C-alpha angles and dihedrals in degrees: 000000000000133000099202117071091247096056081045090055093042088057088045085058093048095051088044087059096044093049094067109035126098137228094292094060093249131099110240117201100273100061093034080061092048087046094050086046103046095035111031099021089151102057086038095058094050103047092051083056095060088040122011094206093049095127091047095051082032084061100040088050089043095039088069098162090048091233092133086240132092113223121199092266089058094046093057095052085049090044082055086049089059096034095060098041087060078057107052087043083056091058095060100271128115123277111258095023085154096041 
């Protein structure tokens, strides 16, 4: 689809996103739990250690129209969540500082 590796990444997060969503076009819980696990296991680890029910409060913020489904424009805004927690983690704090 692309030919820079940005335009590469940006397919990847396309195809992440299509993977787990189900025949209405949007990701439910249970597959956003599978995607966090399978794809982010580390963020994931360590913001369940700073709050056991993180996936459950991390759906409810994502999910921002309360239809029990995340649509594309909600998984980007949770892709951002993780993205800048990688950053902030880069710059010397503790993973999950927002979980």
């Amino acid at each position: 689809m692309g030919n820079t590796e940005a335009e590469r990444k940006m397919t990847g997060l396309l195809q992440l996103y299509h993977q787990y969503a189900q025949d209405s076009g949007a990701v439910d819980k249970a597959g956003l739990s599978k995607m966090m696990q399978e794809n982010f296991p580390t963020f994931l680890s360590a913001c369940e250690k700073r709050s056991r029910d993180f996936l459950e409060k991390f759906f409810q913020k994502e999910d921002v129209n309360h239809d029990e489904k995340i649509s594309f424009p909600e998984f980007l805004s949770g892709v951002a969540t993780v993205a800048m927690d990688m950053y902030t983690e880069s710059q010397g704090q503790k993973p999950c500082s927002e979980g």
